[in-house]
Short mmCIF file of C-alpha atoms in Angstrom, two decimals:
data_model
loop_
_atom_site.label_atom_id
_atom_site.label_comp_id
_atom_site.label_asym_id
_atom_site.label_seq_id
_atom_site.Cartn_x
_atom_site.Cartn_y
_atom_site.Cartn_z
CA UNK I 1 35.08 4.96 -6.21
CA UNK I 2 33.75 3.31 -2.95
CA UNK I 3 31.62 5.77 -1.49
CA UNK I 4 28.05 6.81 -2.02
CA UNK I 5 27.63 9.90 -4.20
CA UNK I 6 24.13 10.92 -3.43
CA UNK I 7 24.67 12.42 -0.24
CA UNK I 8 21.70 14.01 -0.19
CA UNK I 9 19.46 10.76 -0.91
CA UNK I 10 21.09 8.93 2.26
CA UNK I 11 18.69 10.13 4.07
CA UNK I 12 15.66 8.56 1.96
CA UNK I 13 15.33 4.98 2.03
CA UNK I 14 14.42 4.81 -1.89
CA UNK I 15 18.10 5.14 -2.46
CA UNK I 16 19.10 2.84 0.00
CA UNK I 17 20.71 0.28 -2.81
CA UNK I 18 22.62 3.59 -4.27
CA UNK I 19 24.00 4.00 -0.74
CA UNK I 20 25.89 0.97 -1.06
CA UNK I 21 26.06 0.13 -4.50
CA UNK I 22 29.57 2.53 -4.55
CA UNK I 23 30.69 1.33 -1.26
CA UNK I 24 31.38 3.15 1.73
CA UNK I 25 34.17 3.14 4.50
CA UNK I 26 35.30 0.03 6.19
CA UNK I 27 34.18 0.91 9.67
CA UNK I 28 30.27 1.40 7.93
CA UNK I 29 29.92 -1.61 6.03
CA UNK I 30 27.74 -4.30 7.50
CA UNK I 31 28.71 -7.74 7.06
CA UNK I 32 26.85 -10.82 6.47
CA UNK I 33 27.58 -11.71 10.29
CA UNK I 34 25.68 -8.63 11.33
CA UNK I 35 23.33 -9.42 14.22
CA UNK I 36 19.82 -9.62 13.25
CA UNK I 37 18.79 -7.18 16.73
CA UNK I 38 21.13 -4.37 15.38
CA UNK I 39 19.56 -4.62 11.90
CA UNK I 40 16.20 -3.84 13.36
CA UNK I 41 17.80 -0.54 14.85
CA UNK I 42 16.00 2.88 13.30
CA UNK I 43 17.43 5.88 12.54
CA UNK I 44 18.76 8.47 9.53
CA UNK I 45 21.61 7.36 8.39
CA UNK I 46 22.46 5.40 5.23
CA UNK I 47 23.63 2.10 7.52
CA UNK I 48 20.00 2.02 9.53
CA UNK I 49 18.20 2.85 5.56
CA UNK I 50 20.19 0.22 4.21
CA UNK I 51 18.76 -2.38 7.38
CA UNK I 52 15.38 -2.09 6.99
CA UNK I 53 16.12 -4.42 3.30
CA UNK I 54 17.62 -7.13 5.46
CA UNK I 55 17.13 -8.83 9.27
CA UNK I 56 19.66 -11.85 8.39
CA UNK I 57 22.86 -12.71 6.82
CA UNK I 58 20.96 -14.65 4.02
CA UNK I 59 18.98 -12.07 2.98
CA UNK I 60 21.45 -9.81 2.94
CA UNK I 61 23.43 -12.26 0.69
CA UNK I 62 20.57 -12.32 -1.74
CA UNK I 63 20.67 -8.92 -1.37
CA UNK I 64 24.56 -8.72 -2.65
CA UNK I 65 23.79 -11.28 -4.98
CA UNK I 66 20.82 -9.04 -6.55
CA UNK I 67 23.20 -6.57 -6.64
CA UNK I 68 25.79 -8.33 -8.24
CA UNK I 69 23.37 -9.32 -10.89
CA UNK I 70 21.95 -6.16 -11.67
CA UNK I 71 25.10 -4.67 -11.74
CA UNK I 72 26.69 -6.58 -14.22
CA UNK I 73 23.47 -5.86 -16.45
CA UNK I 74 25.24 -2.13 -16.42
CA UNK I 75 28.07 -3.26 -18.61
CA UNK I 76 26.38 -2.11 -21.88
CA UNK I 77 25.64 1.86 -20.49
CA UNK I 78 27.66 4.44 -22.34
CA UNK I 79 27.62 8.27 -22.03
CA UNK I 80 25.05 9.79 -24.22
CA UNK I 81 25.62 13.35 -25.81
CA UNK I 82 23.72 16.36 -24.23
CA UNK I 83 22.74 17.73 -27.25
CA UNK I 84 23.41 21.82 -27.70
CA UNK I 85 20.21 23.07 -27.62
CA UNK I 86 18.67 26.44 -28.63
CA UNK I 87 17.61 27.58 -25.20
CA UNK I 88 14.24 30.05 -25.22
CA UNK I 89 15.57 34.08 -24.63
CA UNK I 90 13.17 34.34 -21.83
CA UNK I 91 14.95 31.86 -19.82
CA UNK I 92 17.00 33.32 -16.49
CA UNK I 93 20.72 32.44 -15.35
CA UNK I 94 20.51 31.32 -11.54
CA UNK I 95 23.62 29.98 -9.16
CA UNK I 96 24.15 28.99 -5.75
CA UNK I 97 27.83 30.48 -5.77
CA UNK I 98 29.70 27.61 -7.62
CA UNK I 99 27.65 26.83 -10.65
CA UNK I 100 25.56 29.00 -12.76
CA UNK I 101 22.74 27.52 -14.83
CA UNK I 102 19.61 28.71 -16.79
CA UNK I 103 16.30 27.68 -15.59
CA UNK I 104 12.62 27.93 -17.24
CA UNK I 105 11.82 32.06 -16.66
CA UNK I 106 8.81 30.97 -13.31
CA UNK I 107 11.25 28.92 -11.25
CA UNK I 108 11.67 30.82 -8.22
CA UNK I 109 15.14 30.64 -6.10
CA UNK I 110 14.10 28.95 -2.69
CA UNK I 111 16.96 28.53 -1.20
CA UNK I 112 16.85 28.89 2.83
CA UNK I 113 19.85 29.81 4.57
CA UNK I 114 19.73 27.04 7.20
CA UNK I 115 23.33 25.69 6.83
CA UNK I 116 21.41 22.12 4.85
CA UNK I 117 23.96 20.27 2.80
CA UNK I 118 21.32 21.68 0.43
CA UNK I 119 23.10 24.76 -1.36
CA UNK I 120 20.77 25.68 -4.15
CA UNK I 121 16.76 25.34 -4.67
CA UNK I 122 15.03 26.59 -7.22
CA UNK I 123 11.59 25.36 -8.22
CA UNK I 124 8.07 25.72 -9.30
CA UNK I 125 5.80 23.36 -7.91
CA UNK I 126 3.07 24.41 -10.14
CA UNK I 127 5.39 23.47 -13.28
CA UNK I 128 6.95 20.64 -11.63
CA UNK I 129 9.93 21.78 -12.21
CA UNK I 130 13.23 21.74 -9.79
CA UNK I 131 16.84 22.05 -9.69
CA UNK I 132 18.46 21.26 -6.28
CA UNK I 133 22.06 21.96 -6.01
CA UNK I 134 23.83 20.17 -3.23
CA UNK I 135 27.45 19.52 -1.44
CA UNK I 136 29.17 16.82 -3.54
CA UNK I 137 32.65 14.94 -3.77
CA UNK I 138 36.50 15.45 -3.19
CA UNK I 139 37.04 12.00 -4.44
CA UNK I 140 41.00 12.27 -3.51
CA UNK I 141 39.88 11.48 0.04
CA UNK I 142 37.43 8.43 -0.59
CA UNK I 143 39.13 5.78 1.11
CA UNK I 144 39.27 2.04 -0.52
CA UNK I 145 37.70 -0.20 1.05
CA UNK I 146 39.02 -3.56 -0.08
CA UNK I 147 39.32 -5.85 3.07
CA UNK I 148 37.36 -8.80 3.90
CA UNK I 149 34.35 -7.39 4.96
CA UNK I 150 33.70 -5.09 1.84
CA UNK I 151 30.69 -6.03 0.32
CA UNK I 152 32.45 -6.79 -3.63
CA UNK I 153 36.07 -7.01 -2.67
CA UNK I 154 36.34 -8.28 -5.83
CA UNK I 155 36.02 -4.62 -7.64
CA UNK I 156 38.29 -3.09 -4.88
CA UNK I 157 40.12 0.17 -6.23
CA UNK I 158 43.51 -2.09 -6.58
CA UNK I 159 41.55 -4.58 -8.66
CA UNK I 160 39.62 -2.13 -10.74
CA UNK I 161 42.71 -0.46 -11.47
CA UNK I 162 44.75 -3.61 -12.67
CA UNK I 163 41.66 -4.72 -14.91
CA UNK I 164 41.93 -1.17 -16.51
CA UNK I 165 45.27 -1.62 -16.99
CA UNK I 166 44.97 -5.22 -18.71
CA UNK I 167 42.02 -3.88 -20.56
CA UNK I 168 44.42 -1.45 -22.00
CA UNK I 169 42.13 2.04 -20.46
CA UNK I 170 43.47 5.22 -19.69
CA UNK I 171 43.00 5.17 -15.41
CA UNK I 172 44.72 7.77 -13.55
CA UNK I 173 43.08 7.06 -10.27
CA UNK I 174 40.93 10.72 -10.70
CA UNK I 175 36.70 10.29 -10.49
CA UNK I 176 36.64 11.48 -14.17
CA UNK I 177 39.20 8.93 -15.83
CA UNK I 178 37.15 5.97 -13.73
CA UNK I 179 34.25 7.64 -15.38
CA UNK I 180 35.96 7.78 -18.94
CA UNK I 181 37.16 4.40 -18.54
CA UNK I 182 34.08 2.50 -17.42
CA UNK I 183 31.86 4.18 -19.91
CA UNK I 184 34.51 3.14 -23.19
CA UNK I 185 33.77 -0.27 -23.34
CA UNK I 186 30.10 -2.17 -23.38
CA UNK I 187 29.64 -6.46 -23.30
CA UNK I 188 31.05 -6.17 -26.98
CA UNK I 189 34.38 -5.95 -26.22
CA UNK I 190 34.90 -9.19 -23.62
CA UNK I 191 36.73 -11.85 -25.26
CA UNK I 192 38.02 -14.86 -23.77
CA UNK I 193 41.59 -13.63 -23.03
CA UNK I 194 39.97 -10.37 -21.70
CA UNK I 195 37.65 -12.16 -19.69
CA UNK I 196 38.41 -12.04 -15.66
CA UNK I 197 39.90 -8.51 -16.28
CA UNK I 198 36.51 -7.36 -18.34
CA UNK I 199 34.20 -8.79 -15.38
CA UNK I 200 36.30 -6.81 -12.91
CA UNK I 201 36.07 -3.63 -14.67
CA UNK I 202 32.11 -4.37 -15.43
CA UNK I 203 31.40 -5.16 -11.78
CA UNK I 204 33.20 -1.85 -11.19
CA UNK I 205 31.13 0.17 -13.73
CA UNK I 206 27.65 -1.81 -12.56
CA UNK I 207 27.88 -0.69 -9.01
CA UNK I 208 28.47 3.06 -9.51
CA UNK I 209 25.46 2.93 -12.07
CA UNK I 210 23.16 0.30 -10.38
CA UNK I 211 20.51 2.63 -9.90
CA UNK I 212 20.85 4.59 -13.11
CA UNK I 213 19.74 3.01 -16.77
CA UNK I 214 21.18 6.01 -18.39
CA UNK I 215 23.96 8.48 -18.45
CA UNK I 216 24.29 11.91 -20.55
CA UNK I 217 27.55 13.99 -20.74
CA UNK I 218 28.64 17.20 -21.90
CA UNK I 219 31.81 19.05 -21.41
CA UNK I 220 31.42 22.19 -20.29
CA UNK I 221 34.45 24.69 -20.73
CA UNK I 222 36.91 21.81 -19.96
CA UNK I 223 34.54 21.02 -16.95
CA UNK I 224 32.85 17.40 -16.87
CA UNK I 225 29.00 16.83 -16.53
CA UNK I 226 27.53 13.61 -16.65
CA UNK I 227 23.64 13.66 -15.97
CA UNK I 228 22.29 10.24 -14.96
CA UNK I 229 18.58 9.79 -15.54
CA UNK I 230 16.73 8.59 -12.02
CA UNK I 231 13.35 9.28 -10.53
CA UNK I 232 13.62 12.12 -7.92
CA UNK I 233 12.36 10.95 -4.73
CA UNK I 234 9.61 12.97 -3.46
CA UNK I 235 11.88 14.29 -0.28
CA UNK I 236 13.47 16.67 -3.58
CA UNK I 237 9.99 17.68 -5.28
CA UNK I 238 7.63 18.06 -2.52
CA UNK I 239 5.40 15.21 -2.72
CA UNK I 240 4.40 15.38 -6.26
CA UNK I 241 2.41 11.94 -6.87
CA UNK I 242 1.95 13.14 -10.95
CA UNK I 243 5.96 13.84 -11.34
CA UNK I 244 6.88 12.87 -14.85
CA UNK I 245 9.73 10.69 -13.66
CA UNK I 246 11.44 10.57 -17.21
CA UNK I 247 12.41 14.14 -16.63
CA UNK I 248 14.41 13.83 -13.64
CA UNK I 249 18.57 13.39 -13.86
CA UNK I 250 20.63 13.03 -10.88
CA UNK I 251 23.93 15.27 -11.98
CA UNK I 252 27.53 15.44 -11.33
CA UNK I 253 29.44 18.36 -12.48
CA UNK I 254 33.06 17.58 -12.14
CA UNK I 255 35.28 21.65 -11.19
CA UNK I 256 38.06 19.54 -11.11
CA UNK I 257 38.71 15.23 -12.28
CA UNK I 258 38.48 14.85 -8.55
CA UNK I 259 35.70 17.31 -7.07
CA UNK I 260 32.43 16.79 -8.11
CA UNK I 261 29.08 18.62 -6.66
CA UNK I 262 25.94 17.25 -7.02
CA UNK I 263 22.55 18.54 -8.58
CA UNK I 264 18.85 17.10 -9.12
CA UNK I 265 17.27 18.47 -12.11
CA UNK I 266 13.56 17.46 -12.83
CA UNK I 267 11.50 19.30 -15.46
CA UNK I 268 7.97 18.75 -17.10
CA UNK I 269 10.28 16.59 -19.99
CA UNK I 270 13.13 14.87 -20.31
CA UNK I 271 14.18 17.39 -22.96
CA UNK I 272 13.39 20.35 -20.63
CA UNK I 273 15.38 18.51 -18.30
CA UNK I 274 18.39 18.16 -20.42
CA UNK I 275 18.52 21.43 -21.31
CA UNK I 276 18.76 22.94 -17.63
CA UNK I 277 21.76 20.32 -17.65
CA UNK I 278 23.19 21.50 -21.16
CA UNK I 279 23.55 25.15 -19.56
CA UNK I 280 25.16 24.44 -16.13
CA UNK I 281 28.45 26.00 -15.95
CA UNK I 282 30.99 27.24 -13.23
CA UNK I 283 30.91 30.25 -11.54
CA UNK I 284 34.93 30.52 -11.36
CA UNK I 285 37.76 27.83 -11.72
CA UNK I 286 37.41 25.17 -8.99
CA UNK I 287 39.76 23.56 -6.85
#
């Protein structure tokens, strides 16, 4: 649960929080020691993004500690229901191999064959509408990264886990039980015998949705898909300045509780929007 899942938006500095907000390897996390010359370095990876928000150890410990606040004002997110919705008969099925999903019937397929992490494009610009598709997860081989220099060592994997446990959740160390777990409980339910153990679990559950102020889900043929709303950057929808930013979702759809791949949906609505997401199924069983 300690690694970025937008891989996509690494490479935009808008989602530079998101890059670290679920943690990434030990060997890429910058500490508060880091020397201010290195921080000044440019170039496209998620580390250099992340620099250009801090050029000393105390900013980037107000950084952590803006973080840490906003974060915690996550605790009361819980998975909304993608409603079923009656989808118009001129609407056309589209994939990109994996996942099959029915788009507005003048969205055109895009999609270049230039070996991009980018698997799937479908848009119309005109519309404003787009559905990326992209490479996601295999959660089983996210590392923890729980030692010193971890930016909240406090909501380690270990940690998390025992505060699930004490909490009395159902955590079997899979992407979709952290999910399940983190998404049960809101600020309601801390008490003060609960209380370390409910911080834990709602630093936990703040980090992986810092960036997102909503979540939808919908099961889909035993399949998991939780659609978080975010504004699409414009390196996803060409540059549109008049994007309606309340219909854009950032989505994970889950073939197995530990793979997950990765789509940006953005439609003239949110409804529009959410009902691209309500259709998205699999192409064949996963994993």
């Amino acid at each position: 649960m300690k690694k970025a899942f937008m891989a996509i938006i690494a490479a935009a500095a808008v989602m530079a929080f998101s890059a670290v907000s679920c943690g990434k390897d030990k060997e890429e996390a910058p500490t508060a020691e880091a020397d201010a010359s290195s921080v000044q370095d440019t170039a496209t990876s998620s580390d250099d993004l992340f620099a250009e928000y801090t050029t000393t150890a105390e900013e980037l410990e107000q950084l952590l500690a803006d973080m840490r606040k906003k974060a915690m004002e996550r605790v009361d997110i819980t998975a909304q229901p993608i409603a079923d919705y009656e989808i118009p008969g001129d609407w056309k099925e589209v994939s990109d191999g994996r996942m099959r999903f029915r788009v507005p019937p003048d969205v055109e397929d895009q999609t270049s064959s230039s070996g991009s992490i980018i698997l799937g494009k479908f848009k119309n610009a005109e519309k404003d509408v787009a559905v990326i598709t992209m490479n996601g997860n295999d959660w089983s081989k996210q590392e923890d990264s729980s030692e010193e220099n971890d930016f909240f060592p406090e909501a380690s994997d270990e940690k998390t886990a025992e505060a699930f446990e004490k909490l009395g959740m159902v955590y079997d160390g899979t992407r979709t039980s952290f999910y399940k777990a983190v998404l049960s409980f809101t600020s309601a339910d801390r008490t003060d015998e609960n209380a370390e153990a409910f911080d834990t679990a709602a630093l936990a559950k703040g980090l992986c949705f810092i960036e997102f102020p909503e979540v939808f889900y919908k099961n889909s043929d035993g399949h998991d898909i939780y659609a978080h709303a975010y504004p699409m950057p414009d390196i996803l929808l060409g540059g549109n300045e008049d994007k309606d930013d309340s219909g854009s979702f950032w989505v994970g759809a889950f073939a197995d509780p530990n793979t997950e791949y990765t789509l940006s949906v953005h439609a003239r609505s949110r409804e529009e929007a959410l009902m691209i997401c309500s259709t998205i199924t699999f192409v064949e069983e996963q994993g």
